[in-house]
């Protein structure tokens, strides 16, 4: 990993239908439909809205053979309407469904955990992809690793890399190179460590497959955008990433401006910033550089704490070099100036530039300089960045999936109601998941979980344990509150709005080890 300057990782070109990913091309932006894949008209209309927003690759859930077969009419309608958007089939569990999807889609995304045996299913899929020129995404999810991987390596970034490399080697054995890889997690620290480890492991074995970046279950609103920007930004700053998806619990077309902003923000990162002590940097595990355990926001910075302000167009590398060159243990805050008029744009850029310095344990305080915004607004953004980097928790965190054709209820509206009911709670993580496919695994870090179990039915979790199954949806939020109360984690909302507390809870040190 090059610390002193921005150098984009060299990758091979992988055609995905009419779109080419990798090979030094601009970062491609992706999204995913949340319509029923069996509903051709609704799916085509949503894909076209996503494409019109500036997206070149769209994924659809194909949980069964019927959905996989309906990709044919969807693609035909898109092409007839004049859209050349690449269509990706998202397959869980069933290898036969992937085989069917490969007859119609431009790319098929599979979870390696579903190909744990060697019964020839993977080889059949590769043969079908080769026959039609279909690309393959090896999509590793932190929350759904194969049991044998977890038993040997644990639920860790290293385990994710082992899972991915096993299938990349099989692709190479089969002389199939239309491959893209992803290593997704809702935990930004785990996600960044996994991608960095994978990039290094692939380099050691002479592999140059493109990487698809994304933070799963990022949530909604400004918090969801900031969380995605911290994780994706940390990797784009490293020169890692050829295609990205910003997952928001909102209409999928709303993801595209955020993803485009991130891709454009890292299109060029000039400057070289020599690092005299690279041994002080730990890219694969979280390690605090100083004794300050809970980083500070603008209003809390002591007068004697140095504030390092970026002056270049590559603030991440510039500030990282400055922090690594400080005397060991010397605390320092980081700062960057922005002239944005949109709070969302400011938040995304600041999260992408400054968030990685906290994600790696280097910085001790943050000060965003933006003359068009008030102190209170900037402090809120700073707190959200620190929480997204998992170094300081001052509000409830919502691990919420973006929804897809498998979603069993109104996810966006339900998340808004849960936020309204629980947003005053401190230092809790609540998972809000559309279905059980990735839900229980991806919200493994959550204190409580709200998961779609069947149409109109919800299952509640305490940690990873099911507490109540198949609750009628109209009762589920009340029952969630009752569960939180029963476990002593509920406090009544204040009578009037108060500013967030001082956020003294910090992420456990071994979260990504």
Coordinates of C-alpha atoms in Angstrom, one line a residue:
X1 CA 0.0 0.0 0.0
X2 CA 1.4 3.3 -1.1
X3 CA 1.1 5.9 1.7
X4 CA 2.8 8.9 0.3
X5 CA 0.7 9.4 -2.9
X6 CA -2.4 8.4 -4.7
X7 CA -1.7 5.5 -7.1
X8 CA -4.7 3.6 -8.5
X9 CA -4.4 -0.2 -8.3
X10 CA -3.9 -1.7 -11.7
X11 CA -6.7 -4.1 -12.7
X12 CA -7.8 -6.0 -15.8
X13 CA -10.7 -4.9 -17.9
X14 CA -13.9 -6.9 -17.3
X15 CA -16.8 -6.3 -19.7
X16 CA -20.2 -6.4 -18.1
X17 CA -22.5 -6.3 -21.1
X18 CA -22.0 -2.9 -22.6
X19 CA -20.1 -1.6 -19.6
X20 CA -16.3 -2.2 -18.9
X21 CA -15.1 -2.2 -15.3
X22 CA -11.4 -1.9 -14.4
X23 CA -8.4 -1.3 -16.5
X24 CA -8.0 2.2 -15.4
X25 CA -11.5 3.3 -16.5
X26 CA -13.5 5.7 -14.4
X27 CA -15.1 4.1 -11.4
X28 CA -18.4 2.7 -12.4
X29 CA -21.5 3.4 -10.3
X30 CA -24.0 0.7 -9.4
X31 CA -27.3 0.3 -7.7
X32 CA -30.0 -2.4 -7.1
X33 CA -33.7 -2.5 -7.7
X34 CA -36.2 -3.0 -4.9
X35 CA -39.1 -4.1 -7.1
X36 CA -40.4 -7.6 -7.5
X37 CA -38.2 -9.1 -10.2
X38 CA -41.3 -11.0 -11.5
X39 CA -42.9 -7.6 -12.3
X40 CA -41.4 -6.8 -15.6
X41 CA -42.9 -3.3 -16.0
X42 CA -42.1 -2.1 -12.5
X43 CA -38.5 -3.4 -12.7
X44 CA -37.8 -1.9 -16.1
X45 CA -39.3 1.4 -15.0
X46 CA -37.1 1.5 -11.9
X47 CA -34.0 0.5 -13.8
X48 CA -34.6 3.3 -16.3
X49 CA -35.0 5.8 -13.4
X50 CA -31.7 4.6 -11.9
X51 CA -30.0 4.8 -15.3
X52 CA -31.3 8.3 -15.9
X53 CA -29.8 9.3 -12.6
X54 CA -26.4 8.4 -14.0
X55 CA -25.9 4.7 -13.1
X56 CA -24.4 2.2 -15.6
X57 CA -24.9 -1.1 -13.7
X58 CA -28.1 -2.3 -12.0
X59 CA -28.6 -5.5 -10.0
X60 CA -31.8 -7.4 -9.4
X61 CA -32.5 -10.0 -6.8
X62 CA -33.1 -13.5 -8.4
X63 CA -34.0 -15.6 -5.4
X64 CA -35.7 -18.3 -7.5
X65 CA -35.8 -19.8 -11.0
X66 CA -38.9 -17.8 -11.8
X67 CA -37.1 -14.5 -11.1
X68 CA -34.1 -15.7 -13.0
X69 CA -36.2 -16.6 -16.1
X70 CA -37.9 -13.2 -16.0
X71 CA -34.5 -11.4 -16.5
X72 CA -35.0 -12.3 -20.2
X73 CA -38.1 -10.1 -20.7
X74 CA -36.6 -7.3 -18.5
X75 CA -33.4 -7.1 -20.5
X76 CA -35.3 -7.3 -23.8
X77 CA -37.6 -4.4 -22.7
X78 CA -34.7 -2.3 -21.6
X79 CA -32.9 -2.7 -24.9
X80 CA -36.0 -2.0 -26.8
X81 CA -36.4 1.2 -24.8
X82 CA -32.8 2.2 -25.8
X83 CA -31.1 1.6 -22.5
X84 CA -27.7 -0.2 -22.5
X85 CA -27.5 -0.5 -18.7
X86 CA -25.7 -3.6 -17.6
X87 CA -28.0 -6.0 -15.8
X88 CA -26.7 -8.1 -12.9
X89 CA -28.4 -11.1 -11.2
X90 CA -28.0 -11.3 -7.5
X91 CA -28.2 -14.9 -6.4
X92 CA -28.3 -16.4 -2.9
X93 CA -28.4 -20.0 -1.9
X94 CA -29.3 -21.9 -5.1
X95 CA -26.5 -22.7 -7.7
X96 CA -29.2 -23.8 -10.2
X97 CA -30.7 -20.3 -10.1
X98 CA -27.3 -18.8 -10.9
X99 CA -27.0 -21.1 -13.9
X100 CA -30.4 -19.9 -15.2
X101 CA -29.6 -16.3 -14.5
X102 CA -26.4 -16.6 -16.5
X103 CA -28.5 -17.3 -19.6
X104 CA -29.9 -13.7 -19.5
X105 CA -27.9 -11.4 -17.3
X106 CA -24.6 -9.5 -18.1
X107 CA -23.2 -10.5 -14.8
X108 CA -24.1 -12.9 -12.0
X109 CA -23.3 -12.3 -8.4
X110 CA -22.9 -15.3 -6.2
X111 CA -22.1 -15.9 -2.5
X112 CA -19.1 -18.3 -2.1
X113 CA -20.8 -19.8 0.9
X114 CA -23.3 -21.5 -1.4
X115 CA -20.6 -23.4 -3.4
X116 CA -18.8 -25.0 -0.5
X117 CA -18.8 -28.4 -2.1
X118 CA -17.2 -29.6 -5.3
X119 CA -20.2 -31.2 -7.0
X120 CA -19.4 -29.4 -10.2
X121 CA -22.0 -26.6 -9.8
X122 CA -19.4 -23.9 -9.8
X123 CA -17.7 -25.4 -12.9
X124 CA -21.1 -25.5 -14.7
X125 CA -21.7 -21.8 -13.9
X126 CA -18.3 -20.9 -15.3
X127 CA -19.0 -22.8 -18.4
X128 CA -22.3 -21.0 -18.9
X129 CA -20.7 -17.6 -18.3
X130 CA -17.9 -18.3 -20.7
X131 CA -20.4 -19.4 -23.4
X132 CA -22.3 -16.1 -23.2
X133 CA -19.5 -13.8 -22.2
X134 CA -21.1 -13.2 -18.8
X135 CA -19.1 -11.7 -15.9
X136 CA -19.1 -13.2 -12.4
X137 CA -19.0 -11.3 -9.1
X138 CA -17.5 -13.3 -6.2
X139 CA -19.5 -11.5 -3.5
X140 CA -18.3 -12.2 0.0
X141 CA -20.5 -10.9 2.8
X142 CA -19.2 -10.5 6.4
X143 CA -22.5 -11.8 7.7
X144 CA -22.8 -14.9 5.6
X145 CA -19.5 -16.7 5.5
X146 CA -19.5 -20.5 5.2
X147 CA -19.6 -22.3 8.5
X148 CA -16.3 -24.1 7.7
X149 CA -14.6 -20.7 7.1
X150 CA -16.0 -19.3 10.4
X151 CA -14.9 -22.4 12.3
X152 CA -11.3 -22.0 11.1
X153 CA -10.8 -18.3 10.7
X154 CA -13.6 -16.7 12.7
X155 CA -16.0 -14.0 11.7
X156 CA -13.0 -11.8 10.6
X157 CA -11.6 -9.9 7.6
X158 CA -9.0 -12.7 7.2
X159 CA -11.9 -15.2 7.0
X160 CA -13.5 -13.1 4.2
X161 CA -10.3 -13.1 2.3
X162 CA -9.8 -16.8 2.6
X163 CA -13.3 -17.3 1.2
X164 CA -12.7 -15.0 -1.7
X165 CA -9.3 -16.4 -2.6
X166 CA -10.5 -20.0 -2.7
X167 CA -12.9 -19.1 -5.5
X168 CA -10.5 -16.8 -7.3
X169 CA -8.0 -19.7 -7.5
X170 CA -10.8 -21.9 -8.9
X171 CA -11.5 -19.3 -11.6
X172 CA -7.9 -19.2 -12.5
X173 CA -7.7 -23.0 -12.7
X174 CA -10.6 -22.8 -15.1
X175 CA -8.9 -20.0 -17.1
X176 CA -11.9 -17.7 -16.5
X177 CA -11.0 -14.1 -15.9
X178 CA -14.2 -12.1 -16.3
X179 CA -14.3 -11.8 -12.5
X180 CA -15.1 -8.9 -10.1
X181 CA -14.8 -9.3 -6.3
X182 CA -16.6 -7.7 -3.3
X183 CA -15.9 -7.9 0.4
X184 CA -18.9 -6.2 2.0
X185 CA -19.7 -5.5 5.7
X186 CA -21.9 -3.1 7.6
X187 CA -18.9 -2.5 9.9
X188 CA -16.6 0.0 8.1
X189 CA -13.5 -1.1 10.0
X190 CA -14.1 -4.7 9.0
X191 CA -14.9 -3.8 5.4
X192 CA -11.8 -1.7 4.8
X193 CA -9.5 -4.2 6.5
X194 CA -10.9 -7.0 4.3
X195 CA -10.5 -5.1 1.0
X196 CA -6.9 -4.1 1.9
X197 CA -6.0 -7.7 2.9
X198 CA -7.6 -9.0 -0.3
X199 CA -5.8 -6.5 -2.6
X200 CA -2.4 -7.5 -1.0
X201 CA -3.2 -11.3 -1.2
X202 CA -4.2 -11.0 -4.9
X203 CA -1.0 -9.0 -5.6
X204 CA 1.1 -11.8 -4.1
X205 CA -0.6 -14.3 -6.3
X206 CA -0.5 -12.2 -9.5
X207 CA -4.2 -11.5 -9.6
X208 CA -5.6 -8.2 -10.9
X209 CA -9.3 -8.6 -10.7
X210 CA -11.4 -5.4 -10.3
X211 CA -12.9 -4.7 -6.9
X212 CA -16.6 -3.7 -6.2
X213 CA -16.8 -1.5 -3.1
X214 CA -19.7 -1.0 -0.8
X215 CA -20.8 -0.7 2.9
X216 CA -23.8 -2.9 3.4
X217 CA -26.8 -1.7 5.5
X218 CA -25.5 1.9 5.8
X219 CA -29.0 3.2 6.6
X220 CA -30.6 6.4 5.4
X221 CA -30.3 10.2 5.4
X222 CA -27.1 12.0 6.2
X223 CA -25.9 9.2 8.5
X224 CA -26.2 6.6 5.7
X225 CA -24.3 8.8 3.3
X226 CA -21.5 9.6 5.8
X227 CA -21.1 5.9 6.7
X228 CA -20.8 4.9 3.0
X229 CA -18.4 7.8 2.4
X230 CA -16.1 6.8 5.3
X231 CA -15.8 3.1 4.1
X232 CA -15.7 3.6 0.4
X233 CA -13.6 6.8 0.7
X234 CA -10.9 5.1 2.7
X235 CA -10.4 2.5 -0.1
X236 CA -10.7 5.0 -3.0
X237 CA -8.0 7.1 -1.2
X238 CA -5.8 3.9 -1.3
X239 CA -6.4 3.6 -5.0
X240 CA -8.5 0.5 -4.4
X241 CA -11.9 0.2 -6.2
X242 CA -13.2 0.0 -9.8
X243 CA -16.9 0.1 -9.2
X244 CA -19.0 1.3 -6.2
X245 CA -22.5 1.1 -4.8
X246 CA -23.8 3.4 -2.0
X247 CA -26.5 1.3 -0.2
X248 CA -29.2 3.5 1.2
X249 CA -32.6 2.7 2.7
X250 CA -34.2 5.0 0.2
X251 CA -35.4 4.9 -3.4
X252 CA -32.4 3.4 -5.3
X253 CA -32.1 6.4 -7.7
X254 CA -31.2 8.5 -4.7
X255 CA -28.0 6.4 -4.2
X256 CA -26.6 7.6 -7.6
X257 CA -25.7 11.2 -6.8
X258 CA -23.8 10.2 -3.7
X259 CA -21.9 7.5 -5.6
X260 CA -21.2 9.8 -8.4
X261 CA -19.9 12.4 -6.0
X262 CA -17.5 9.9 -4.4
X263 CA -16.3 8.7 -7.7
X264 CA -15.6 12.2 -9.0
X265 CA -14.1 13.3 -5.7
X266 CA -11.4 10.6 -6.1
X267 CA -10.9 10.9 -9.9
X268 CA -7.6 12.8 -9.3
X269 CA -5.5 13.1 -6.1
X270 CA -2.4 15.0 -6.8
X271 CA 0.7 15.5 -4.7
X272 CA 3.4 13.4 -2.9
X273 CA 3.7 13.5 0.9
X274 CA 6.8 11.5 2.1
X275 CA 6.2 9.3 5.1
X276 CA 9.3 8.8 7.2
X277 CA 7.8 6.3 9.5
X278 CA 5.6 3.9 7.6
X279 CA 6.1 1.3 10.3
X280 CA 3.7 3.4 12.5
X281 CA 0.8 2.7 10.2
X282 CA -1.3 -0.5 10.6
X283 CA -3.6 -1.0 7.6
X284 CA -5.2 -4.3 8.7
X285 CA -6.0 -3.7 12.4
X286 CA -7.2 -0.8 14.4
X287 CA -4.4 0.7 16.5
X288 CA -4.6 4.0 18.3
X289 CA -1.6 6.3 17.6
X290 CA -1.9 8.2 20.8
X291 CA -3.4 7.7 24.3
X292 CA -6.5 9.6 23.4
X293 CA -9.2 6.9 23.3
X294 CA -12.3 9.0 22.4
X295 CA -11.6 11.5 19.5
X296 CA -12.9 15.1 20.0
X297 CA -15.1 17.4 17.9
X298 CA -14.5 21.1 17.2
X299 CA -16.0 22.5 20.5
X300 CA -14.0 20.1 22.6
X301 CA -10.5 20.6 21.2
X302 CA -8.1 21.8 23.9
X303 CA -6.1 24.9 23.2
X304 CA -2.8 22.9 23.4
X305 CA -3.8 20.2 20.9
X306 CA -2.2 20.7 17.5
X307 CA -4.6 21.0 14.6
X308 CA -3.2 19.9 11.2
X309 CA -5.0 21.5 8.3
X310 CA -4.8 20.0 4.8
X311 CA -3.7 22.5 2.1
X312 CA -3.7 20.1 -0.9
X313 CA -6.2 18.4 -3.1
X314 CA -5.3 15.0 -1.5
X315 CA -6.1 15.8 2.1
X316 CA -6.1 12.1 3.2
X317 CA -2.6 11.4 2.2
X318 CA -1.3 14.8 3.3
X319 CA -2.8 14.5 6.8
X320 CA -1.8 10.8 7.2
X321 CA 1.8 11.7 6.4
X322 CA 1.8 14.5 8.9
X323 CA 0.2 12.4 11.6
X324 CA 2.7 9.5 11.1
X325 CA 5.6 11.9 11.3
X326 CA 4.6 13.3 14.7
X327 CA 6.4 12.1 17.8
X328 CA 4.9 8.8 19.0
X329 CA 2.0 9.4 21.3
X330 CA 1.6 13.1 20.4
X331 CA -2.1 13.8 20.0
X332 CA -3.3 15.9 17.1
X333 CA -6.6 16.9 15.4
X334 CA -7.2 17.1 11.6
X335 CA -8.9 19.8 9.6
X336 CA -9.9 20.5 6.1
X337 CA -11.6 23.5 4.4
X338 CA -14.6 23.2 2.1
X339 CA -16.5 25.8 0.1
X340 CA -19.7 23.7 -0.4
X341 CA -23.2 25.2 -0.3
X342 CA -24.9 21.8 0.2
X343 CA -24.6 20.2 3.6
X344 CA -24.9 16.7 2.0
X345 CA -22.0 17.4 -0.4
X346 CA -19.9 18.8 2.4
X347 CA -20.6 15.8 4.7
X348 CA -19.8 13.2 2.0
X349 CA -16.5 14.9 1.0
X350 CA -15.4 15.5 4.6
X351 CA -16.3 11.9 5.6
X352 CA -14.3 10.5 2.6
X353 CA -11.3 12.8 3.3
X354 CA -11.1 12.7 7.1
X355 CA -13.0 9.6 8.1
X356 CA -10.2 7.2 7.1
X357 CA -7.8 8.9 9.5
X358 CA -10.0 7.9 12.4
X359 CA -10.8 4.5 10.9
X360 CA -7.1 3.8 11.1
X361 CA -6.7 5.2 14.6
X362 CA -4.4 8.1 13.6
X363 CA -6.3 11.3 14.4
X364 CA -7.5 12.5 17.8
X365 CA -9.9 15.3 16.9
X366 CA -11.7 16.8 13.9
X367 CA -12.5 20.3 12.8
X368 CA -14.3 20.9 9.5
X369 CA -14.0 24.4 8.2
X370 CA -17.0 25.5 6.0
X371 CA -18.0 29.1 6.2
X372 CA -21.5 28.6 4.8
X373 CA -22.6 26.4 7.8
X374 CA -23.1 27.0 11.5
X375 CA -21.1 25.6 14.3
X376 CA -23.9 23.3 15.4
X377 CA -24.3 21.8 11.9
X378 CA -20.6 21.2 11.5
X379 CA -20.4 19.6 14.9
X380 CA -23.2 17.2 14.1
X381 CA -21.4 16.2 10.9
X382 CA -18.2 15.6 12.8
X383 CA -20.0 13.4 15.3
X384 CA -21.5 11.4 12.5
X385 CA -18.0 10.9 10.9
X386 CA -16.6 9.7 14.2
X387 CA -19.4 7.3 14.6
X388 CA -19.2 6.0 11.1
X389 CA -15.4 5.4 11.7
X390 CA -16.4 3.5 14.8
X391 CA -14.3 5.5 17.2
X392 CA -17.1 7.3 19.1
X393 CA -20.7 6.5 19.6
X394 CA -23.0 9.3 20.5
X395 CA -26.4 8.3 19.0
X396 CA -28.3 5.2 18.0
X397 CA -26.8 3.5 15.0
X398 CA -29.2 1.9 12.5
X399 CA -27.9 -1.0 10.5
X400 CA -30.5 -0.9 7.8
X401 CA -30.5 -2.7 4.4
X402 CA -31.4 -0.8 1.3
X403 CA -34.1 -3.2 0.3
X404 CA -34.6 -5.3 -2.8
X405 CA -37.1 -7.6 -4.4
X406 CA -36.9 -9.9 -1.4
X407 CA -38.0 -7.1 1.1
X408 CA -41.2 -8.2 2.9
X409 CA -42.5 -4.8 4.2
X410 CA -42.2 -1.0 3.7
X411 CA -38.6 -0.8 4.7
X412 CA -38.0 2.9 4.3
X413 CA -41.2 4.0 6.1
X414 CA -40.6 1.5 8.9
X415 CA -37.0 2.7 9.4
X416 CA -38.3 6.2 9.7
X417 CA -40.8 5.2 12.4
X418 CA -38.2 3.2 14.3
X419 CA -35.9 6.2 14.2
X420 CA -38.6 8.4 15.5
X421 CA -39.3 6.0 18.3
X422 CA -35.7 5.2 19.3
X423 CA -33.6 8.1 18.0
X424 CA -33.1 9.6 21.5
X425 CA -31.4 6.4 22.8
X426 CA -27.6 6.5 23.1
X427 CA -25.0 4.0 22.2
X428 CA -27.3 1.3 20.8
X429 CA -27.2 -0.5 17.4
X430 CA -30.5 -1.5 15.9
X431 CA -30.7 -3.7 12.8
X432 CA -33.6 -3.1 10.4
X433 CA -33.5 -5.7 7.7
X434 CA -35.9 -6.5 4.9
X435 CA -35.6 -10.3 5.0
X436 CA -33.7 -13.2 6.5
X437 CA -31.3 -13.8 3.5
X438 CA -28.6 -11.4 4.8
X439 CA -30.4 -9.9 7.7
X440 CA -29.3 -11.9 10.8
X441 CA -25.7 -12.1 9.5
X442 CA -25.2 -8.6 8.4
X443 CA -26.7 -7.2 11.7
X444 CA -24.5 -9.4 13.8
X445 CA -23.1 -6.3 15.5
X446 CA -26.5 -5.0 16.4
X447 CA -27.9 -5.0 20.0
X448 CA -31.4 -5.5 18.6
X449 CA -32.8 -6.6 15.3
X450 CA -36.1 -6.1 13.4
X451 CA -36.2 -8.6 10.5
X452 CA -38.9 -9.4 7.9
X453 CA -39.8 -13.0 8.3
X454 CA -42.9 -13.3 6.0
X455 CA -45.3 -10.9 4.4
X456 CA -46.7 -8.8 7.3
X457 CA -44.6 -10.7 9.9
X458 CA -41.5 -9.6 11.8
X459 CA -39.0 -11.5 13.9
X460 CA -37.2 -9.6 16.7
X461 CA -33.6 -10.3 17.8
X462 CA -31.6 -9.6 20.9
X463 CA -28.0 -9.7 19.5
X464 CA -27.9 -12.8 17.4
X465 CA -30.7 -14.6 19.4
X466 CA -34.3 -14.8 18.1
X467 CA -36.6 -13.5 20.9
X468 CA -40.0 -13.4 19.1
X469 CA -40.9 -14.9 15.8
X470 CA -43.5 -13.9 13.2
X471 CA -45.0 -10.9 15.1
X472 CA -47.8 -9.1 13.2
X473 CA -46.1 -6.0 11.6
X474 CA -48.6 -3.6 13.2
X475 CA -47.4 -4.7 16.6
X476 CA -43.7 -5.1 15.9
X477 CA -42.4 -1.6 16.7
X478 CA -44.2 -1.6 20.1
X479 CA -42.8 -5.0 20.8
X480 CA -39.3 -3.8 19.8
X481 CA -39.6 -1.0 22.4
X482 CA -40.8 -3.5 25.0
X483 CA -37.8 -5.7 24.3
X484 CA -35.4 -2.8 24.7
X485 CA -37.2 -1.8 27.9
X486 CA -37.1 -5.3 29.3
X487 CA -33.3 -5.4 28.8
X488 CA -32.7 -2.1 30.6
X489 CA -31.6 -0.2 27.5
X490 CA -34.5 2.2 27.3
X491 CA -34.6 5.8 28.5
X492 CA -37.6 8.1 28.0
X493 CA -37.1 10.8 25.4
X494 CA -36.4 14.3 26.9
X495 CA -39.3 16.7 27.1
X496 CA -37.5 19.1 24.7
X497 CA -34.6 18.6 22.2
X498 CA -31.2 18.4 23.7
X499 CA -27.8 18.2 22.0
X500 CA -26.2 14.7 21.9
X501 CA -24.2 13.6 24.9
X502 CA -20.4 13.6 24.9
X503 CA -20.3 10.1 23.3
X504 CA -17.9 8.5 25.7
X505 CA -18.4 5.0 24.3
X506 CA -15.7 3.9 21.9
X507 CA -15.5 0.9 19.6
X508 CA -13.8 -2.2 21.1
X509 CA -10.1 -2.2 20.0
X510 CA -10.3 -5.7 18.4
X511 CA -13.4 -5.1 16.2
X512 CA -11.5 -5.8 13.0
X513 CA -9.0 -8.3 14.2

